[in-house]
Coordinates of C-alpha atoms in Angstrom, one line a residue:
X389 CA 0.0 0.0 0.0
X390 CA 1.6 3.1 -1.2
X391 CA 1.2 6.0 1.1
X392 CA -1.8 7.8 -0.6
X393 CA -3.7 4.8 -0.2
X394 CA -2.4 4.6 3.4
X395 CA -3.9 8.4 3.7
X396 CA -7.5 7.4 2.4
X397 CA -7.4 4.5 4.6
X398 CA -7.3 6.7 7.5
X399 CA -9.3 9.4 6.4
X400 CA -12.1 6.4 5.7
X401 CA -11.4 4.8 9.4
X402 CA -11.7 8.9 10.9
X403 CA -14.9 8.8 9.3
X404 CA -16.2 6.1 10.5
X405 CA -15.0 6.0 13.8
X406 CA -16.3 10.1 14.2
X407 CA -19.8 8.5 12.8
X408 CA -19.8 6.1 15.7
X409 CA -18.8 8.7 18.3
X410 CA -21.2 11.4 17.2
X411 CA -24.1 8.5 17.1
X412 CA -22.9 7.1 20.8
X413 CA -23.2 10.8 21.7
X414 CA -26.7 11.3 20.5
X415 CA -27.8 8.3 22.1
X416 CA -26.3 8.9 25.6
X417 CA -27.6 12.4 25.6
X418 CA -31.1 11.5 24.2
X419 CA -31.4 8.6 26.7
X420 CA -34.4 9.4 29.1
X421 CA -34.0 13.2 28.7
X422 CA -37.0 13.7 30.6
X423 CA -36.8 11.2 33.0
X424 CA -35.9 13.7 35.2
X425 CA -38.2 16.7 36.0
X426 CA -37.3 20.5 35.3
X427 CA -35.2 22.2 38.3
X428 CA -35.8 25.6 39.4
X429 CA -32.7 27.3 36.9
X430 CA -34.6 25.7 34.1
X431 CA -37.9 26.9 34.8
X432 CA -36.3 30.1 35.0
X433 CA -34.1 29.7 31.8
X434 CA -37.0 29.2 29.8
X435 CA -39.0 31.7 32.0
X436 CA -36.8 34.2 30.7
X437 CA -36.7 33.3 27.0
X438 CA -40.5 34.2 27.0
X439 CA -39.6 37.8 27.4
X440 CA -39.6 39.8 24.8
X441 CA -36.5 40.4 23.1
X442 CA -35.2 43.6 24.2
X443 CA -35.7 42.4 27.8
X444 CA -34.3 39.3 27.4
X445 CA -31.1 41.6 26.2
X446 CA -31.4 43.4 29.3
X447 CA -32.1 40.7 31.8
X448 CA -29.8 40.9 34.4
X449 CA -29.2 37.4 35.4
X450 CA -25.3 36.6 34.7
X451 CA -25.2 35.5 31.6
X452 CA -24.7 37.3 28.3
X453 CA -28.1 36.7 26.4
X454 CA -27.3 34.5 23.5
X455 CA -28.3 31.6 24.8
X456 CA -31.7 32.9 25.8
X457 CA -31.8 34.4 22.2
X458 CA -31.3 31.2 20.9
X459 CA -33.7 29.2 22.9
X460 CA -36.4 31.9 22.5
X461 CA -35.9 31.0 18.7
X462 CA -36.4 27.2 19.1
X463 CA -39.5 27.5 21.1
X464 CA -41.7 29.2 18.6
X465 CA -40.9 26.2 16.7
X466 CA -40.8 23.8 19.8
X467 CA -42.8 25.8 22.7
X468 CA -43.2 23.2 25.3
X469 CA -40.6 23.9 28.1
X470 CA -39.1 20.5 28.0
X471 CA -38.2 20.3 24.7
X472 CA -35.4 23.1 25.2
X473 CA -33.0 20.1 26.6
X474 CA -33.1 18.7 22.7
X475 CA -30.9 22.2 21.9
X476 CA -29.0 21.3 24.3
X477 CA -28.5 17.8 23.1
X478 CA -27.8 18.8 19.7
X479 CA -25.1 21.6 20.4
X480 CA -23.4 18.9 22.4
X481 CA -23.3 16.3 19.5
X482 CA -22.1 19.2 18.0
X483 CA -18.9 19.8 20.1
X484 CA -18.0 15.8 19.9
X485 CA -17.4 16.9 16.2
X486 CA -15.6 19.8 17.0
X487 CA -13.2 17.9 19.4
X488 CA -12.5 15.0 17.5
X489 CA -11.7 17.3 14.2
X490 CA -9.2 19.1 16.5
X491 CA -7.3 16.0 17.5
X492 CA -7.4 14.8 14.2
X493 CA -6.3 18.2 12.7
X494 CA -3.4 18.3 15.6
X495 CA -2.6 15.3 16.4
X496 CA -4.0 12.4 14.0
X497 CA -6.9 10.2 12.6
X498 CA -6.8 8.1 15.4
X499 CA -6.2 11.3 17.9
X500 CA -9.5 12.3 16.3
X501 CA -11.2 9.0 17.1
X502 CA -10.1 8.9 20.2
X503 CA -11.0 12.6 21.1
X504 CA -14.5 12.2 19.7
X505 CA -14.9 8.7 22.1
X506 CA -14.0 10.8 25.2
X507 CA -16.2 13.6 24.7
X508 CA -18.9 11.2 23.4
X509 CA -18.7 9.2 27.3
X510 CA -17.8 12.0 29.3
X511 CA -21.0 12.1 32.3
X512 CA -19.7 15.8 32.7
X513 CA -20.1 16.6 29.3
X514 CA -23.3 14.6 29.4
X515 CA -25.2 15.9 32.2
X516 CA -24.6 19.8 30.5
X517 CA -26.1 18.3 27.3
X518 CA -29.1 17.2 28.8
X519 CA -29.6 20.3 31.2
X520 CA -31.8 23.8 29.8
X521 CA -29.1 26.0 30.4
X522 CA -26.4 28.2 28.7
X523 CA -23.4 25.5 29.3
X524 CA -23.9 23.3 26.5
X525 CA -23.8 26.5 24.3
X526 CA -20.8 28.0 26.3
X527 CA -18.9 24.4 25.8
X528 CA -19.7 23.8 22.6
X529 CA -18.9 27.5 21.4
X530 CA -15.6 27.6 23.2
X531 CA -15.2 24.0 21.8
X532 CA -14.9 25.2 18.0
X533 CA -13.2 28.5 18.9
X534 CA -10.4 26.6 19.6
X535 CA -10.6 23.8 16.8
X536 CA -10.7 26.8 14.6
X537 CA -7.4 28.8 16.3
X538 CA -5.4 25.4 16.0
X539 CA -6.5 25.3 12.2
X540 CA -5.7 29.2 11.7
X541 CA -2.5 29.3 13.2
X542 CA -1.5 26.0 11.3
X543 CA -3.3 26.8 7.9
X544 CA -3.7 30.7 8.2
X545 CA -6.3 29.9 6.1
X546 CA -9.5 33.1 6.0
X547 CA -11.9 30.1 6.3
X548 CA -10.3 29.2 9.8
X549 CA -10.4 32.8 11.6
X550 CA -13.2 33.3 10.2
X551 CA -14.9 30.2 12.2
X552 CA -13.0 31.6 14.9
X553 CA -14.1 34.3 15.0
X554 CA -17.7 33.5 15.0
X555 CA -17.3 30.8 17.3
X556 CA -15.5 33.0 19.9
X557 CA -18.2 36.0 19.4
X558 CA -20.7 33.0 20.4
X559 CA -19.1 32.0 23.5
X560 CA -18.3 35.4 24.7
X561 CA -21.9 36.3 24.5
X562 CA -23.1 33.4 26.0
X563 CA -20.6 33.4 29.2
X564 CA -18.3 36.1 30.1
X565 CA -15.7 33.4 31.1
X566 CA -15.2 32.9 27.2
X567 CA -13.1 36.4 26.9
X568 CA -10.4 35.1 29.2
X569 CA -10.0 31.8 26.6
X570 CA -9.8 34.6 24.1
X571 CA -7.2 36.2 26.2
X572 CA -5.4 32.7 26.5
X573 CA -5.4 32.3 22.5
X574 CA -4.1 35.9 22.0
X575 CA -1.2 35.1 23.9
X576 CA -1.1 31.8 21.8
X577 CA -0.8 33.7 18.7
X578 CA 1.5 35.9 19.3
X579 CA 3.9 32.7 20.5
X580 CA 2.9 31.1 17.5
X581 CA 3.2 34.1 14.9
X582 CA 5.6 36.8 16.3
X583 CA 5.9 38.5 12.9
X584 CA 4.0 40.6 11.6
X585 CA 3.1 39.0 8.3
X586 CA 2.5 35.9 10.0
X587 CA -0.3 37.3 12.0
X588 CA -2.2 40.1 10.0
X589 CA -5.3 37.6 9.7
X590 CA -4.9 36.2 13.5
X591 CA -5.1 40.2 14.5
X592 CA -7.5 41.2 12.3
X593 CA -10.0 38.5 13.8
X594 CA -9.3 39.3 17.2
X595 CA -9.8 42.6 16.5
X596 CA -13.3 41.1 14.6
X597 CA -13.8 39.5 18.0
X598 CA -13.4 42.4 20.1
X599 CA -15.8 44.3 17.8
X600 CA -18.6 41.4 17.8
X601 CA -17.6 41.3 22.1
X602 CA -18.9 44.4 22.7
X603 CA -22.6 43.9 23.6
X604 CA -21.6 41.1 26.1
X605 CA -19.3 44.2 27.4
X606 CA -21.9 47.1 27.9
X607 CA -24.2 44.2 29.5
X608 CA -21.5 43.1 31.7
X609 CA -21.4 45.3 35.0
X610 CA -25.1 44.3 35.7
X611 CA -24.5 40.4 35.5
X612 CA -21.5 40.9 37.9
X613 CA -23.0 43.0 40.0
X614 CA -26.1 39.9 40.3
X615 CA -23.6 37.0 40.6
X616 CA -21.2 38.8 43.2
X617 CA -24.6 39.8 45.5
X618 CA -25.8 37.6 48.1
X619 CA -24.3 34.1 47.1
X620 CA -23.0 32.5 50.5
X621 CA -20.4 29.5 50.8
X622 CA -18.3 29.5 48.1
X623 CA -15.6 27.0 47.9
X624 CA -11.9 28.0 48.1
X625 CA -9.7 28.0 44.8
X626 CA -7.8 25.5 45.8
X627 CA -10.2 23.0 46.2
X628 CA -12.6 24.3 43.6
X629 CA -9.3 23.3 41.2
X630 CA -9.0 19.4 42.8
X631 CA -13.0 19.2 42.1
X632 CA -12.7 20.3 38.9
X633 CA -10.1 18.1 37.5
X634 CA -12.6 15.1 39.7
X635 CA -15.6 16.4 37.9
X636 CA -14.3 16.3 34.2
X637 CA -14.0 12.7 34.6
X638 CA -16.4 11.8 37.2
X639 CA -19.3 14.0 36.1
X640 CA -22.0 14.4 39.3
X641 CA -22.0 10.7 39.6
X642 CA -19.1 9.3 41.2
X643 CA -18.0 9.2 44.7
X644 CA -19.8 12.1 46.6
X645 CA -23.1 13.9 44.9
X646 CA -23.3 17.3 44.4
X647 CA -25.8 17.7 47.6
X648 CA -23.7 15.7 49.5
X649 CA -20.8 18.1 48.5
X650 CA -22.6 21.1 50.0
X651 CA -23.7 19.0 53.1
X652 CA -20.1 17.3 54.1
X653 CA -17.1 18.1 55.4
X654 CA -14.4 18.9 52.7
X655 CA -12.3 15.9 54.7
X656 CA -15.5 13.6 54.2
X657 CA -16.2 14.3 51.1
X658 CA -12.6 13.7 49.8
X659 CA -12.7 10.3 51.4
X660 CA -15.5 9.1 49.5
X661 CA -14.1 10.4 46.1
X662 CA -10.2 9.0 47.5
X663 CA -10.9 5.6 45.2
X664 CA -12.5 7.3 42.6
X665 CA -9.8 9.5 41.9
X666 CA -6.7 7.1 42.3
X667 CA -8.4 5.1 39.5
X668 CA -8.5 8.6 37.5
X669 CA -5.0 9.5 38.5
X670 CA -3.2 6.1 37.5
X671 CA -5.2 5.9 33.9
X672 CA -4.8 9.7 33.1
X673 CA -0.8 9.7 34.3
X674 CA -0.1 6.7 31.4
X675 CA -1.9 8.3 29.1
X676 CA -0.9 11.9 29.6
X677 CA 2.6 11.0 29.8
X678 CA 2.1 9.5 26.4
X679 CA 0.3 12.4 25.4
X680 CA 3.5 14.9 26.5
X681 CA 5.5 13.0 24.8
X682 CA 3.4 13.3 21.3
X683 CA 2.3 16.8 21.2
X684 CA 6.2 18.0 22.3
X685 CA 7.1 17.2 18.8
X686 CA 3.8 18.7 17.3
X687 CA 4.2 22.4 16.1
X688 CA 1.3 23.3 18.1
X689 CA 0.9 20.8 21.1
X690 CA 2.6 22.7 24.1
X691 CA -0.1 25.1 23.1
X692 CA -3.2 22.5 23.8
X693 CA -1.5 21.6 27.2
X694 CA -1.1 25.1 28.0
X695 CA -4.8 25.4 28.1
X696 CA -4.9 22.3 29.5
X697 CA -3.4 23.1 32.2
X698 CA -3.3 26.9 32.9
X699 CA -6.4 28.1 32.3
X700 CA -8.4 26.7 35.2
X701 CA -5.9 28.4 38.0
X702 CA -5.3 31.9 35.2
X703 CA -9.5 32.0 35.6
X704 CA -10.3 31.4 39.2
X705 CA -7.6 34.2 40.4
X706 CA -9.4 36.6 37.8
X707 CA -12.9 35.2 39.2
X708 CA -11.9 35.8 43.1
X709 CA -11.0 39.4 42.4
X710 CA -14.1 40.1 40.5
X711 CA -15.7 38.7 43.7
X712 CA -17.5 35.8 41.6
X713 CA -15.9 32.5 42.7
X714 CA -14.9 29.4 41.5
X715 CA -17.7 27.1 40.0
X716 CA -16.5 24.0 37.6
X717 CA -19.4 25.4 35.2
X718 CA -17.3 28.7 34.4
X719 CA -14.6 27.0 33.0
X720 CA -15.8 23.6 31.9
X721 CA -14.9 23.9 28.4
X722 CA -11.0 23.1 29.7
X723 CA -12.0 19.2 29.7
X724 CA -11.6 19.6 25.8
X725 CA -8.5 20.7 25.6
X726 CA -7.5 17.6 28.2
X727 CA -9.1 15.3 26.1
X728 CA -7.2 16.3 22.9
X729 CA -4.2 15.6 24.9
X730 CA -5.4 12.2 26.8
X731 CA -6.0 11.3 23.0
X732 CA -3.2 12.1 21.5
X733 CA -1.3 9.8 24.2
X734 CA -3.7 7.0 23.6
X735 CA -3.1 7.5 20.0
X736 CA 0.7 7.1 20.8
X737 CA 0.7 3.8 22.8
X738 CA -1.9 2.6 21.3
X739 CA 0.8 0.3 19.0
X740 CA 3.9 -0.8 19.8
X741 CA 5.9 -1.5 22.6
X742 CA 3.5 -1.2 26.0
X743 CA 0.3 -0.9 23.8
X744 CA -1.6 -3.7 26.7
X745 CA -0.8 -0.8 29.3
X746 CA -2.3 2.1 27.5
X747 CA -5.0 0.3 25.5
X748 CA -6.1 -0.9 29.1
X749 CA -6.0 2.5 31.1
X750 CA -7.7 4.5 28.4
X751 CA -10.6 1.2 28.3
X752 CA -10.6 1.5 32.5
X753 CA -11.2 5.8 31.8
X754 CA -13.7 5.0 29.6
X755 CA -15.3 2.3 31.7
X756 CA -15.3 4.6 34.6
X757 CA -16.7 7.3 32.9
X758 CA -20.2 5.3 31.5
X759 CA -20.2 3.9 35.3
X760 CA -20.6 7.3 36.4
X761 CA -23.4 7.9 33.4
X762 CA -25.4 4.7 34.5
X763 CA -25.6 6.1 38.2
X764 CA -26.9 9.2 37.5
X765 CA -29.4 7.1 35.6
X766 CA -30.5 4.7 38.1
X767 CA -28.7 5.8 41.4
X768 CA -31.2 8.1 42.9
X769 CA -28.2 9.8 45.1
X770 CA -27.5 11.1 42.2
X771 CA -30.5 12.2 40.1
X772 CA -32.0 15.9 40.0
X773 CA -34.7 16.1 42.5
X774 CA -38.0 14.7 41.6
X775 CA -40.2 17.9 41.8
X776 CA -42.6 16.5 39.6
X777 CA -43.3 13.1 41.4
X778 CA -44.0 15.4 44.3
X779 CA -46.3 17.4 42.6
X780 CA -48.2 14.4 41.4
X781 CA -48.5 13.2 45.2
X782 CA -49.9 16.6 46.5
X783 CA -52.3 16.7 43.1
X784 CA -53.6 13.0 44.6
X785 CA -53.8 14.0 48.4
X786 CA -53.7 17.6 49.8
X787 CA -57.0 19.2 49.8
X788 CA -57.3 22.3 47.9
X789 CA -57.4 24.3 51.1
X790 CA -54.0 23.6 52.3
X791 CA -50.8 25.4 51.9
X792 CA -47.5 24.0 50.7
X793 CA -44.8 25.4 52.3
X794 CA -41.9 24.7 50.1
X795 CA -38.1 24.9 51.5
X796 CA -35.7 26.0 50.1
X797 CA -37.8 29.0 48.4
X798 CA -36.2 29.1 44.7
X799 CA -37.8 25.3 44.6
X800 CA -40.9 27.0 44.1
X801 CA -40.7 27.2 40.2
X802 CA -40.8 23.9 39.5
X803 CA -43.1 22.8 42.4
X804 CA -45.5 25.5 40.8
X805 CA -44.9 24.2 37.0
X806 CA -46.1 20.7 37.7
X807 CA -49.0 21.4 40.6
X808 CA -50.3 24.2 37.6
X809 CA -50.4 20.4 35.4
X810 CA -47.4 22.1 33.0
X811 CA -49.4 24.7 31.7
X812 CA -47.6 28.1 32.6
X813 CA -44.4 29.2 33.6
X814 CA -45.6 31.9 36.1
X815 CA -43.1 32.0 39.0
X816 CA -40.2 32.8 40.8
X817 CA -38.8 35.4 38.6
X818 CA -37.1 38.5 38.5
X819 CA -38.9 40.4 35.4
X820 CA -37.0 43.0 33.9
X821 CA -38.4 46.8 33.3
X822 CA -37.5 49.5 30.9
X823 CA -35.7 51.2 33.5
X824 CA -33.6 48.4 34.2
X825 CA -35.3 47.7 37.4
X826 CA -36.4 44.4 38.8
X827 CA -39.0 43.5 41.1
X828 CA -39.5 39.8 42.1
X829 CA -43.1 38.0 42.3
X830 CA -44.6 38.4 45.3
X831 CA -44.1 35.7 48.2
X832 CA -47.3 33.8 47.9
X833 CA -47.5 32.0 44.7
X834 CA -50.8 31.3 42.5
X835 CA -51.4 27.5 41.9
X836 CA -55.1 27.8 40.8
X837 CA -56.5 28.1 44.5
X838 CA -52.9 30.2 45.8
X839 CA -51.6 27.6 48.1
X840 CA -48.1 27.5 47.1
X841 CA -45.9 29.7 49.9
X842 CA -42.0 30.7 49.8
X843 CA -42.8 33.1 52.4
X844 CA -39.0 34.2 52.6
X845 CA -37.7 37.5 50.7
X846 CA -35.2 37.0 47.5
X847 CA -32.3 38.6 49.2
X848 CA -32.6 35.6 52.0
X849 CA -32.9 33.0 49.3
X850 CA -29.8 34.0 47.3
X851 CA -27.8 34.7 50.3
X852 CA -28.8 31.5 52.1
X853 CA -29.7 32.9 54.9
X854 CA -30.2 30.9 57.9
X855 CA -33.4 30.2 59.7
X856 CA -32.8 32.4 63.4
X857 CA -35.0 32.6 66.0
X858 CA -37.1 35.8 64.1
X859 CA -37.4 34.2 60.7
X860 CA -39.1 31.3 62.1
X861 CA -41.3 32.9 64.4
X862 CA -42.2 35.1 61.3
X863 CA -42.3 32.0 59.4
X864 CA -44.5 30.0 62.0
X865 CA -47.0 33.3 61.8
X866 CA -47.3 32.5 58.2
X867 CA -48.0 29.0 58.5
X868 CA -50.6 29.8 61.2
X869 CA -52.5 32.7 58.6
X870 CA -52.4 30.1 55.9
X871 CA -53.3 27.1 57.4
X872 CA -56.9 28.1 58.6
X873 CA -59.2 26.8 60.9
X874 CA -57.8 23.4 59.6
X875 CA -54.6 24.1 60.6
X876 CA -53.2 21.5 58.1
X877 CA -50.3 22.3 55.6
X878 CA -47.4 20.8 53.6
X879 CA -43.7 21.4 53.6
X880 CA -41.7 20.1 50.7
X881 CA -38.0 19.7 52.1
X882 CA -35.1 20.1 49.6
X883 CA -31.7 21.4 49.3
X884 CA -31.2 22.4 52.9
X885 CA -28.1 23.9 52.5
X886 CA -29.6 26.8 50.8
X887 CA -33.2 27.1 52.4
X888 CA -32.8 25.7 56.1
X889 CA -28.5 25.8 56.1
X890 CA -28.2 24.8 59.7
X891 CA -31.5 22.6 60.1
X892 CA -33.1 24.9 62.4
X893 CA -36.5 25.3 60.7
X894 CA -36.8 21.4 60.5
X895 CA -35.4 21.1 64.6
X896 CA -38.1 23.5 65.2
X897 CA -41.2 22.0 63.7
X898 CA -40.3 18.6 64.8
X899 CA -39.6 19.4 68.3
X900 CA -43.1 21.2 68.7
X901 CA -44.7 18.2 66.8
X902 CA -45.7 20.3 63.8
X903 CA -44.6 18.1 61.3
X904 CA -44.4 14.2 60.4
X905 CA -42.7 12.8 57.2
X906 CA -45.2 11.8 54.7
X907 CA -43.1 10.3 51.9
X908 CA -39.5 10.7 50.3
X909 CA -38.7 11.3 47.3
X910 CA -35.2 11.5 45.4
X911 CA -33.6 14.6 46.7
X912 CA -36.7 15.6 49.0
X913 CA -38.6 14.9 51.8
X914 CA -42.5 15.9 51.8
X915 CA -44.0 16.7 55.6
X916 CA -47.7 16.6 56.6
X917 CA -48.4 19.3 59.2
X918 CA -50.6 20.4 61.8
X919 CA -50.8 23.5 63.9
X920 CA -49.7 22.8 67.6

């Protein structure tokens, strides 16, 4: 076989093997999409894309507004809430191409393959994919921004920083994160192409990017000015960094969930995950060693570890002094550039001398990583909480006249969607005004008859506020007005360590015999009361 034959052979065997990834992709992220009911941010998500345009430009709620742009765009032609997770689904597809292309463009055909597999299994990469939120978006944006750098600085080709550049524009005005990748890549280019004539098209589509930034920039002190208000217990940098690198190959779904993470001990919680992540560390040491030693001798390759490996601690010190924090969300899109490397040293031990020890510790990564897709699945300590089952056991037994207290208070959305039988989206929601204003619906919900209470104020909610002696004798009056003559209500229980941080509202209302546990569901408990 002479070598252009060779070359088609490959290019055939990339083909197929990208087929298979991108259709083992589809399948995990279309896999009982809605087996798991709406949570409050995407009642709100899609809340929000109801606005109408201008305020959904305006809508001070983090984010830049492309994503809700978008999604406002697929429900005309899909309106029922749900069916925003298939955009989701399909923009992550999406990125498995863009991933595996960039191995295979920087690395190899088998690179590519390789790439693709790992983005295809990831539960991380997954559980975005499946969510109504901005992240698959962000990912998958920041995903081909970078394919298309790697092509531009390889090829310096118009095609290529022109996807770039559109790319990049995407992800900046879907997360503000996105401009420090931009940053990152700047400094990339000029490594890459220190002369001038080398990087006229590089600088002319940063400067295109900078240009197409700019909305995201005049939006930008608002959004800062919501996420840095109120928002209690953030995690240190440090360990924010350790729980990222355990999340891009664990997902939610290994070791310690993400409640459980709130609830325990930092010492506790590394236990459980102390298994989880030798396994990781032993598989991902052979094949990133591999992996150094093949993209050292590619023209580009320090350049994918770089952001491999220095943009998670580069973007958490900018994050701390913006007084944001450290969330694995905000820079997620750094699993890609790991995978590109994993692959590459799979692709390099993958024949030859020692090919037993790689091919087995990249099959144990990806075994670990569809373990940790299969729990999420069918280990209830992992799945979303079941707001809807709950809703479907009030519907069956509360009488019409009895409150539901629900705890903690930005549950409400969801609890509301599913009581209302999924008809509206009226809720828990700042709504934006011409003046910029916001004002926040009013404490006592409307589920046909009015019985849904979050009796707390917004400020408490986002602040996590703990329940001290005032708030619950303000919150026992409550109960005590809305409960009747009957004196009967209903407290849905869930994420404590937002509504009830230090268990003091529950201590209470058992103590005094207010409360008996009716039925559990995953991630809540729903109480029967009775005025004492």
């Amino acid at each position: 076989m002479d070598a252009r034959e060779a070359n088609r052979a490959s290019d055939a065997a990339y083909r197929w093997g990208l087929a298979l990834a991108l259709a083992l992709a589809f399948a995990l992220r279309a896999y009982d999409l809605q087996g798991q009911s709406l949570f409050s941010d995407e009642i709100i998500e899609t809340s929000i894309a109801r606005l109408p345009v201008e305020q959904i430009v305006r809508y001070p709620d983090g984010f830049p507004p492309l994503y809700h742009l978008a999604l406002a765009a697929w429900t005309r032609v899909f309106p029922a809430p749900e069916m925003g997770r298939w955009l989701s689904v399909l923009i992550g597809v999406a990125t498995v191409y863009a991933v595996g292309r960039w191995g295979r463009g920087s690395v190899g055909p088998l690179a590519g393959i390789f790439a693709a597999g790992l983005v295809a299994v990831s539960p991380m990469h997954i559980y975005f994919s499946q969510e109504l939120r901005a992240y698959a978006l962000y990912i998958g944006a920041a995903s081909f921004a970078m394919m298309y750098f790697f092509e531009g600085v390889r090829t310096d080709s118009a095609k290529s920083w022109a996807g770039f550049v559109i790319a990049s524009a995407a992800a900046v005005n879907t997360h503000y994160y996105a401009a420090m990748l931009a940053g990152l890549l700047g400094l990339l280019l000029l490594v890459y192409r220190p002369r001038w004539r080398e990087m006229r098209r590089g600088i002319g589509a940063f400067l295109a990017l900078a240009i197409c930034s700019l909305p995201a920039l005049v939006l930008l002190p608002g959004d800062v000015a919501y996420q840095s208000e109120g928002f209690a217990g953030r995690a240190p940098l440090l360990a924010t960094l350790w729980h990222t690198a355990y999340a891009f190959f664990a997902g939610f779904s290994l070791g310690p969930s993400l409640s459980e993470l709130h609830e325990l001990p930092m010492r506790e919680a590394a236990r459980m995950a102390a298994p989880w992540v030798a396994a990781f560390a032993v598989t991902g040491a052979i094949l990133l060693w591999h992996g150094w030693q093949e993209l050292r001798r590619r023209p580009y390759g320090y350049g994918i570890i770089f952001l491999a490996v220095a943009s998670a601690p580069i973007i958490g010190v900018a994050g701390a002094a913006a007084d944001v924090g450290p969330k694995v969300r905000y820079w997620s899109w750094i699993l890609m550039p790991l995978v590109v490397w994993l692959a590459a040293g799979a692709a390099r031990g993958w024949h030859g001398r020692g090919r037993w020890l790689t091919r087995t510790a990249f099959g144990v990564l990806v075994g670990l990583q569809l373990l940790a897709v299969i729990n999420r699945y069918d280990n209830p300590r992992y799945a979303n909480e079941d707001i809807r089952a709950v809703a479907r056991y009030l519907q069956r037994h509360a009488e019409a006249d009895e409150p539901i207290f629900v705890v903690a208070d930005y549950m409400a959305p969801p609890l509301r969607y599913y009581l209302n039988g999924q008809r509206t989206l009226d809720g828990w929601l700042p709504h934006a005004h011409p003046d910029g204003d916001t004002s926040y619906a009013t404490s006592t919900g409307d589920v046909a008859n009015k019985r849904l209470v979050h009796p707390r104020t917004e400020a408490d909610v986002r602040g996590s506020a703990p329940f001290d002696e005032a708030a619950i004798e303000e919150w026992s009056a409550t109960v005590r007005e809305l409960a009747g003559e009957k004196g009967r209500f209903w407290v849905v229980y869930t994420r404590a360590f937002h509504g009830d941080r230090d268990g003091a509202l529950l201590r209470f209302l058992q103590d005094d015999g207010w409360i008996k546990l009716d039925r559990e569901f995953p991630g809540v408990k729903l109480y029967r009361g009775w005025i004492q």
